[in-house]
Coordinates of C-alpha atoms in Angstrom, one line a residue:
M1 CA 14.2 21.5 -12.9
G2 CA 17.1 19.1 -12.9
K3 CA 19.6 19.6 -15.9
V4 CA 17.9 21.4 -18.9
T5 CA 19.3 18.9 -21.2
G6 CA 19.4 15.9 -18.9
F7 CA 16.5 14.0 -20.5
L8 CA 18.1 14.2 -23.6
E9 CA 21.5 13.2 -22.4
I10 CA 20.6 10.7 -19.6
D11 CA 18.9 7.4 -20.4
R12 CA 16.2 5.9 -17.8
R13 CA 17.7 3.5 -15.5
E14 CA 15.9 1.6 -12.9
Q15 CA 16.8 -0.3 -9.6
K16 CA 17.5 -3.7 -10.5
Y17 CA 16.3 -7.1 -8.9
Q18 CA 18.1 -10.0 -7.3
P19 CA 17.6 -12.8 -9.9
A20 CA 14.6 -14.8 -9.4
S21 CA 16.2 -17.6 -8.5
D22 CA 18.2 -16.1 -5.6
R23 CA 15.5 -13.9 -4.3
I24 CA 12.8 -16.7 -3.7
R25 CA 15.0 -18.3 -1.2
H26 CA 14.3 -15.6 1.7
F27 CA 11.7 -12.8 2.4
R28 CA 14.1 -9.9 2.4
E29 CA 13.7 -7.0 0.3
F30 CA 15.6 -7.5 -3.0
T31 CA 16.0 -4.6 -5.0
L32 CA 19.4 -3.3 -5.7
P33 CA 19.7 0.5 -5.1
L34 CA 21.3 2.8 -7.5
P35 CA 24.5 4.5 -6.3
D36 CA 24.1 8.2 -5.5
A37 CA 26.0 9.5 -8.7
E38 CA 23.5 7.7 -10.8
V39 CA 20.1 8.7 -8.5
E40 CA 21.6 12.2 -9.2
N41 CA 21.6 11.6 -12.8
Q42 CA 18.4 10.3 -12.7
A43 CA 16.9 13.1 -11.1
S44 CA 18.6 15.4 -13.5
R45 CA 16.3 13.8 -16.3
C46 CA 13.5 15.9 -14.6
M47 CA 12.7 18.5 -17.4
D48 CA 11.2 21.9 -16.9
C49 CA 8.1 20.6 -18.5
G50 CA 5.9 23.5 -17.7
I51 CA 3.1 21.9 -16.2
P52 CA 4.2 18.8 -14.2
F53 CA 1.4 16.3 -14.2
C54 CA 3.6 14.2 -11.9
H55 CA 2.3 15.9 -8.6
G56 CA -1.1 16.9 -9.4
S57 CA -4.3 15.1 -8.7
T58 CA -3.7 12.6 -11.7
G59 CA 0.0 11.9 -10.7
C60 CA 0.8 11.9 -6.8
P61 CA -2.3 11.8 -4.2
V62 CA -0.1 13.5 -1.4
N63 CA 1.0 16.1 -4.3
N64 CA 4.6 15.3 -3.9
Q65 CA 6.7 18.3 -5.1
I66 CA 8.6 15.8 -7.2
P67 CA 10.2 18.5 -9.8
D68 CA 11.8 20.5 -6.5
W69 CA 13.4 17.7 -4.7
N70 CA 14.7 16.0 -8.1
D71 CA 16.3 19.2 -8.6
L72 CA 17.6 19.3 -5.1
V73 CA 19.0 15.8 -5.8
Y74 CA 20.7 16.7 -8.8
R75 CA 22.2 19.6 -7.0
N76 CA 23.6 17.1 -4.2
E77 CA 21.4 19.0 -1.6
W78 CA 19.8 15.7 -0.4
E79 CA 19.2 17.1 3.0
E80 CA 16.9 19.9 1.7
A81 CA 15.5 17.3 -0.7
A82 CA 14.7 15.4 2.3
R83 CA 12.8 18.1 3.8
N84 CA 10.8 19.0 0.8
L85 CA 9.9 15.4 0.5
H86 CA 8.7 15.1 4.4
S87 CA 6.5 18.2 3.9
T88 CA 4.3 16.3 1.8
N89 CA 4.7 12.4 2.9
N90 CA 5.0 11.3 6.4
F91 CA 6.4 8.2 5.2
P92 CA 8.6 8.2 1.8
E93 CA 10.4 5.1 2.6
F94 CA 7.2 3.5 2.5
T95 CA 5.5 4.6 -0.9
G96 CA 9.1 4.5 -2.5
R97 CA 8.7 0.7 -2.1
I98 CA 5.2 -0.3 -2.3
C99 CA 3.7 2.6 -4.5
P100 CA 2.7 1.6 -7.9
A101 CA 4.0 5.1 -8.8
P102 CA 1.2 6.9 -11.0
C103 CA 3.5 9.7 -10.7
E104 CA 5.7 8.3 -13.4
E105 CA 2.9 7.3 -15.7
A106 CA 2.2 11.3 -15.4
C107 CA 5.5 12.3 -16.4
T108 CA 5.8 14.0 -19.4
L109 CA 8.5 11.9 -20.8
N110 CA 6.3 8.6 -20.2
L111 CA 5.0 10.1 -23.6
E112 CA 8.1 8.5 -25.2
D113 CA 8.1 5.5 -22.5
V114 CA 11.2 6.8 -20.6
P115 CA 9.6 8.7 -17.6
V116 CA 11.6 10.0 -14.5
T117 CA 12.6 7.2 -12.1
I118 CA 10.6 9.3 -9.5
K119 CA 9.8 6.1 -7.0
T120 CA 13.6 5.5 -7.3
V121 CA 14.7 9.1 -6.4
E122 CA 12.0 9.0 -3.5
Q123 CA 13.3 5.8 -1.8
A124 CA 16.8 7.1 -2.0
I125 CA 16.1 10.2 -0.6
A126 CA 14.2 8.8 2.1
D127 CA 16.7 5.8 2.8
K128 CA 19.7 8.4 2.9
A129 CA 17.5 10.8 5.2
W130 CA 17.4 7.9 7.8
K131 CA 21.0 6.8 7.3
K132 CA 22.3 10.5 7.6
G133 CA 20.3 11.0 11.0
W134 CA 18.3 13.9 9.3
I135 CA 14.5 12.2 10.4
K136 CA 14.2 13.1 14.2
P137 CA 11.3 13.4 16.2
E138 CA 9.5 16.7 16.0
P139 CA 7.7 17.2 19.2
A140 CA 5.2 20.1 19.6
A141 CA 6.5 22.9 21.2
V142 CA 3.0 23.9 22.6
K143 CA 0.3 21.5 23.8
T144 CA -3.4 22.3 23.1
G145 CA -4.7 20.3 25.9
K146 CA -7.0 18.4 23.5
K147 CA -7.2 14.6 23.1
V148 CA -7.7 12.5 20.1
A149 CA -8.2 8.8 19.5
I150 CA -7.1 7.3 16.5
I151 CA -8.4 3.5 15.8
G152 CA -6.3 1.7 13.3
S153 CA -2.4 2.6 13.2
G154 CA -2.2 1.3 9.3
P155 CA -0.9 4.2 6.8
A156 CA -4.0 6.5 7.6
G157 CA -4.2 6.1 11.2
L158 CA -0.1 6.6 11.6
A159 CA -0.1 9.6 9.2
A160 CA -3.1 11.3 11.2
A161 CA -1.7 10.5 14.5
Q162 CA 2.1 12.0 13.5
Q163 CA 0.1 15.4 12.1
L164 CA -2.1 15.7 15.0
A165 CA 0.8 15.2 17.6
R166 CA 2.9 17.5 16.1
A167 CA -0.3 20.3 16.2
G168 CA 0.1 19.9 19.9
H169 CA -2.6 17.2 20.6
D170 CA -2.7 14.4 23.3
V171 CA -2.8 11.3 20.4
H172 CA -3.6 7.7 21.4
V173 CA -3.5 5.2 18.8
Y174 CA -5.5 1.9 19.6
E175 CA -4.4 -1.1 17.4
R176 CA -6.1 -4.5 17.5
E177 CA -2.9 -6.3 16.7
P178 CA 0.4 -6.8 19.0
K179 CA 2.2 -4.3 16.6
A180 CA 1.7 -1.1 14.5
G181 CA 1.4 -0.9 11.0
G182 CA -2.1 -2.6 10.0
L183 CA -1.8 -3.6 6.3
L184 CA 1.9 -2.3 5.8
R185 CA 3.0 -5.0 8.6
Y186 CA 0.5 -8.0 8.3
G187 CA -0.7 -7.5 4.6
I188 CA 2.4 -6.4 2.8
P189 CA 5.2 -9.4 2.6
D190 CA 8.6 -8.5 3.8
F191 CA 10.1 -9.0 0.3
K192 CA 8.2 -5.9 -0.8
M193 CA 8.8 -4.0 2.5
E194 CA 10.9 -5.1 5.7
K195 CA 8.9 -4.4 8.7
H196 CA 12.0 -2.2 10.5
H197 CA 11.0 0.8 8.4
I198 CA 7.5 0.5 10.4
D199 CA 9.4 0.2 13.9
R200 CA 11.4 3.1 13.5
R201 CA 8.6 5.4 12.4
V202 CA 6.9 4.3 15.4
K203 CA 9.7 5.2 17.8
Q204 CA 9.8 8.4 16.1
M205 CA 6.2 9.0 16.6
E206 CA 6.2 7.7 20.3
A207 CA 9.1 10.4 20.7
E208 CA 6.7 13.3 19.3
G209 CA 4.1 12.2 22.1
V210 CA 2.0 9.4 20.3
T211 CA 0.5 6.8 22.9
F212 CA 0.0 3.3 21.3
H213 CA -2.5 1.0 22.7
Y214 CA -2.0 -2.4 21.4
N215 CA -4.3 -5.6 21.5
E216 CA -7.2 -3.2 21.4
N217 CA -10.1 -4.3 19.5
I218 CA -12.1 -1.6 19.8
G219 CA -15.6 -2.5 19.6
V220 CA -14.9 -6.0 21.0
V221 CA -12.7 -5.6 23.9
R222 CA -13.5 -2.4 24.5
P223 CA -16.6 0.1 23.7
L224 CA -16.5 2.8 21.0
Q225 CA -18.6 5.2 23.5
E226 CA -15.7 4.9 26.0
L227 CA -13.1 6.4 23.6
L228 CA -15.8 8.9 22.6
D229 CA -16.6 10.3 26.1
G230 CA -12.7 10.4 26.8
H231 CA -11.7 12.1 23.8
D232 CA -12.2 15.4 22.0
A233 CA -12.1 13.7 18.8
V234 CA -11.9 9.9 17.5
L235 CA -10.9 8.8 14.0
L236 CA -11.8 5.8 12.5
A237 CA -9.1 4.6 10.3
G238 CA -9.2 0.7 10.3
G239 CA -9.0 -0.3 6.8
S240 CA -11.3 -2.4 4.6
E241 CA -11.2 -5.9 5.6
A242 CA -14.3 -7.7 4.5
P243 CA -13.2 -9.6 1.6
R244 CA -15.2 -10.0 -1.6
D245 CA -16.9 -13.4 -1.6
P246 CA -17.2 -15.0 -5.0
G247 CA -19.5 -17.8 -3.5
L248 CA -17.9 -20.5 -5.4
P249 CA -19.4 -24.1 -5.4
G250 CA -16.9 -26.2 -3.2
Q251 CA -15.3 -23.0 -1.5
E252 CA -15.9 -24.5 1.7
M253 CA -13.2 -27.5 0.8
E254 CA -9.9 -27.7 2.7
G255 CA -7.4 -25.8 1.2
V256 CA -9.5 -22.9 0.0
H257 CA -8.7 -19.7 1.7
F258 CA -9.1 -16.0 1.4
A259 CA -5.8 -14.0 0.6
M260 CA -5.4 -12.1 3.6
P261 CA -5.2 -14.8 6.3
Y262 CA -2.6 -16.6 4.2
L263 CA -0.8 -13.3 4.0
V264 CA -1.1 -12.3 7.8
Q265 CA 0.2 -15.8 8.8
S266 CA 3.1 -15.5 6.8
N267 CA 4.2 -12.0 8.0
R268 CA 3.6 -13.5 11.7
R269 CA 6.1 -15.9 11.0
E270 CA 8.9 -13.6 9.3
S271 CA 8.1 -11.4 12.6
D272 CA 8.7 -14.3 14.9
E273 CA 4.8 -13.7 16.3
P274 CA 3.1 -16.6 17.1
V275 CA 0.7 -18.5 14.7
N276 CA -2.5 -19.5 16.4
E277 CA -4.6 -20.8 13.6
I278 CA -4.1 -24.0 11.7
P279 CA -1.0 -23.5 9.4
I280 CA -1.5 -22.5 5.7
L281 CA 1.7 -23.3 3.9
A282 CA 2.3 -23.8 0.0
G283 CA 5.3 -26.0 0.3
G284 CA 5.4 -28.9 -2.2
K285 CA 1.8 -27.9 -3.2
H286 CA 0.2 -26.8 -6.6
V287 CA -1.2 -23.4 -5.8
V288 CA -4.0 -21.5 -7.8
V289 CA -4.6 -18.0 -7.1
V290 CA -8.1 -16.3 -8.0
G291 CA -7.7 -12.6 -8.7
G292 CA -5.3 -10.2 -10.6
G293 CA -4.2 -7.3 -8.4
D294 CA -1.4 -6.7 -6.1
T295 CA -2.8 -9.0 -3.1
A296 CA -3.0 -12.0 -5.6
S297 CA 0.4 -10.9 -6.6
D298 CA 1.8 -11.2 -2.8
C299 CA 0.2 -14.4 -2.7
V300 CA 2.2 -15.6 -5.4
G301 CA 5.8 -14.3 -4.3
T302 CA 5.0 -16.0 -0.9
A303 CA 3.6 -19.1 -2.4
F304 CA 7.2 -19.4 -4.4
R305 CA 9.3 -18.5 -1.1
Q306 CA 7.4 -21.2 0.7
G307 CA 8.4 -23.7 -1.9
A308 CA 5.2 -24.1 -4.1
L309 CA 5.7 -26.8 -6.9
S310 CA 3.8 -24.5 -9.4
V311 CA 1.6 -21.2 -9.2
T312 CA -1.1 -20.2 -11.4
Q313 CA -3.0 -16.9 -11.2
L314 CA -6.3 -16.5 -12.6
D315 CA -7.8 -13.4 -14.0
I316 CA -11.2 -12.7 -15.5
R317 CA -9.9 -9.3 -17.7
A318 CA -8.5 -9.9 -21.1
V319 CA -5.0 -9.8 -21.9
P320 CA -4.5 -6.3 -21.7
P321 CA -2.6 -4.3 -24.4
M322 CA 1.2 -4.2 -24.1
K323 CA 1.2 -0.5 -24.9
E324 CA -1.4 2.0 -23.9
D325 CA -2.5 4.9 -26.6
K326 CA -0.7 7.6 -25.3
L327 CA -2.6 10.4 -26.6
A328 CA -6.1 8.9 -25.4
V329 CA -5.0 8.2 -21.8
W330 CA -2.1 10.4 -20.6
P331 CA -1.5 11.5 -17.8
F332 CA -4.1 9.0 -16.2
W333 CA -3.1 5.6 -15.1
P334 CA -3.3 3.4 -18.2
T335 CA -4.8 -0.2 -18.5
K336 CA -1.9 -1.9 -20.1
F337 CA 0.1 -5.3 -19.5
R338 CA 2.3 -5.4 -16.5
T339 CA 4.3 -8.1 -14.9
S340 CA 5.0 -7.8 -11.2
S341 CA 8.4 -9.3 -9.9
S342 CA 6.4 -11.7 -8.0
Q343 CA 4.8 -13.1 -11.2
A344 CA 8.3 -12.9 -12.9
E345 CA 9.4 -15.4 -10.5
G346 CA 7.5 -18.0 -12.6
A347 CA 3.9 -17.7 -12.2
E348 CA 1.8 -18.9 -14.9
R349 CA -1.2 -16.6 -15.9
E350 CA -4.3 -17.1 -17.3
F351 CA -6.5 -14.2 -18.7
A352 CA -10.1 -13.9 -19.7
C353 CA -10.6 -16.7 -17.3
A354 CA -13.9 -17.3 -15.2
T355 CA -13.7 -19.4 -11.9
L356 CA -16.5 -21.7 -12.1
G357 CA -16.1 -24.0 -8.9
I358 CA -13.6 -25.8 -6.4
E359 CA -13.4 -29.6 -7.3
G360 CA -12.0 -32.0 -4.4
R361 CA -12.0 -35.4 -3.1
N362 CA -12.9 -36.3 0.6
G363 CA -13.7 -32.6 1.5
R364 CA -10.3 -31.4 0.5
V365 CA -9.6 -29.2 -2.9
T366 CA -7.9 -31.1 -6.0
G367 CA -8.7 -28.4 -8.8
V368 CA -10.4 -25.3 -10.0
K369 CA -13.0 -25.5 -12.6
C370 CA -12.6 -22.6 -15.2
A371 CA -13.9 -21.4 -18.3
R372 CA -13.0 -19.0 -20.8
V373 CA -15.0 -15.9 -20.9
D374 CA -16.0 -13.4 -23.9
A375 CA -16.0 -9.5 -23.8
K376 CA -18.9 -9.3 -21.2
R377 CA -16.8 -11.6 -19.1
Q378 CA -19.5 -14.3 -19.5
P379 CA -18.4 -18.0 -19.5
I380 CA -18.2 -19.3 -22.9
P381 CA -19.8 -22.8 -23.3
G382 CA -17.7 -25.7 -24.3
T383 CA -14.3 -23.9 -22.9
E384 CA -14.3 -25.6 -19.6
F385 CA -11.0 -26.8 -18.0
V386 CA -9.8 -27.9 -14.6
L387 CA -6.6 -26.7 -13.0
R388 CA -4.9 -28.8 -10.5
A389 CA -4.5 -27.5 -7.0
D390 CA -3.8 -28.3 -3.5
L391 CA -4.1 -25.0 -2.4
V392 CA -6.3 -22.2 -3.8
F393 CA -6.2 -18.4 -2.7
L394 CA -9.2 -16.2 -3.2
A395 CA -7.8 -12.7 -4.0
I396 CA -10.4 -10.6 -5.5
G397 CA -10.4 -7.5 -3.2
F398 CA -12.2 -6.2 -0.5
A399 CA -15.9 -5.1 -0.3
H400 CA -16.1 -2.8 2.9
P401 CA -14.8 -2.5 6.4
L402 CA -16.1 -5.4 8.9
F403 CA -19.2 -4.4 10.3
A404 CA -19.5 -6.5 13.3
G405 CA -18.2 -4.5 16.4
L406 CA -16.7 -1.3 15.7
I407 CA -19.1 -0.1 13.1
E408 CA -22.1 -1.3 14.4
Q409 CA -21.6 0.3 17.8
S410 CA -21.0 3.6 16.0
G411 CA -24.0 4.0 14.2
A412 CA -22.3 6.0 11.7
A413 CA -24.3 6.3 8.3
L414 CA -22.5 4.2 5.6
D415 CA -22.4 4.9 1.7
K416 CA -23.9 2.7 -0.7
R417 CA -20.8 0.6 -0.9
G418 CA -20.9 0.0 2.7
N419 CA -18.0 2.5 3.7
V420 CA -18.4 4.9 6.6
K421 CA -19.8 7.8 4.9
A422 CA -17.8 11.1 5.4
D423 CA -16.3 13.5 2.9
E424 CA -13.0 14.6 1.6
E425 CA -13.0 17.9 3.6
A426 CA -14.5 17.5 6.7
Y427 CA -14.0 13.8 7.3
A428 CA -16.6 13.9 9.8
T429 CA -19.0 11.1 10.2
S430 CA -23.1 11.2 10.8
V431 CA -21.9 10.9 14.7
P432 CA -20.6 13.9 16.6
K433 CA -16.9 13.7 17.5
L434 CA -16.3 10.8 15.3
Y435 CA -14.1 11.1 11.9
A436 CA -13.3 8.6 9.0
A437 CA -10.3 8.4 7.0
G438 CA -8.5 5.8 4.7
D439 CA -9.9 2.6 3.3
M440 CA -12.5 2.6 5.9
R441 CA -14.0 5.7 4.5
R442 CA -12.9 5.8 0.6
G443 CA -12.9 1.9 0.0
Q444 CA -9.7 -0.3 -0.7
S445 CA -7.0 1.6 -2.3
L446 CA -3.4 2.5 -2.2
V447 CA -1.1 3.2 0.8
V448 CA -0.2 6.7 -0.9
W449 CA -4.1 7.5 -0.8
A450 CA -4.3 6.2 3.0
I451 CA -1.5 8.6 4.0
R452 CA -3.2 11.6 1.9
E453 CA -6.7 10.8 3.9
G454 CA -4.8 10.5 7.1
R455 CA -3.1 14.0 6.6
Q456 CA -6.3 15.4 5.4
A457 CA -8.2 14.2 8.4
A458 CA -5.7 15.5 10.7
H459 CA -6.1 19.1 9.1
A460 CA -9.9 18.7 9.6
I461 CA -9.9 17.6 13.2
D462 CA -7.4 20.2 14.2
K463 CA -9.5 22.8 12.4
D464 CA -12.3 21.7 14.4
L465 CA -10.7 21.4 17.9
M466 CA -8.7 24.7 17.6
G467 CA -10.8 26.7 15.3
A468 CA -7.9 27.1 12.6
T469 CA -5.0 25.0 11.8
T470 CA -1.6 25.4 10.3
L471 CA -1.6 21.7 9.2
P472 CA -1.2 21.2 5.5
R473 CA -4.0 19.2 3.4

């Protein structure tokens, strides 16, 4: 695969970013793509490693055939590379931008800390495919007469809808918001992925026969039973939206918010959608973000772009090692020190730090009370301190899907974590004709896992409806 000696002759080269001082002035994407010739060079570094962990279960959830399309790019066969990539991933322009790239951690060359720039190559293939007009609607030649409803148009719902439409089913997607995309549109900031990428996929899917119904909060404005009665199958793909609530003393004060309402508001503004809630803005404020994950990082980058005076991120975890023990963890995802592009824009990071409560005056937040923690993450007496804060975001993850409305009406069995219970083979819930996929089934996870689940759920639904299926898992 690739150039046999490429990994010896060519150094790893990643996409660069606009300087932080420039990119915090706007919400647009700020990566600087590599020239085609350099992408081909990078693809040539893919070695004939024998067992390519990059596209196995340890590397890529959608099982992208990474060595194959790296080789095709190296040989300047970009269109065939695009076909290969789309055979396993409906939306490579999404994952090429926002996936954390476990494939690169699983790359054999990562044993020497110089993995193939798989994510960069993937994005380059997808972007070129759109630019060259290689991505076209693929409507089914024969219709099955079966009708499928999908609730939620995030990555799981979109992937399932596209697969089922291509199998010939009449697919209807019901979305609570005014536009499709779910977390992709309303949770992920534009500086990580601009929303025109979603819009053109929606147009492609509409041309393939998918019907989108917006402002449809199933379980609230329309009963779930109506969909079950009117369709041959219904797929729940509504995501995991209930935030983990730390229940901090003083959390009710003005200026303290969960992360997602803040990010949703910001995305609505950038898309010129109305914001009907009280504005949450970081301009001229000292911001504290509680949490160390991707959502917290998105809050950091958004706050800087809104003109925050300072941003401090609190992480209860100890400072991870700068470098992992390769022989102990490779090819699995390692715990090591990472700095996101948003954190690199000037955030202060406090590790081994517990959040004890919120302090304030006249009902308004003025600070966050913290303490250092021991190895068991318990506060150490005498280490308390207070961080100045005018705005606090709680970003410690999501517990399960929202129960009110849809889930309660479904009567579907839940697992011990509060997610809709369904296995990874049938994706069927305890309710006849009702299926579940994505974060609503597996809990909060990555976009690439949602795409995988949507594709696999489509396979299962098509097989149940038709007795057999040609859709891949």
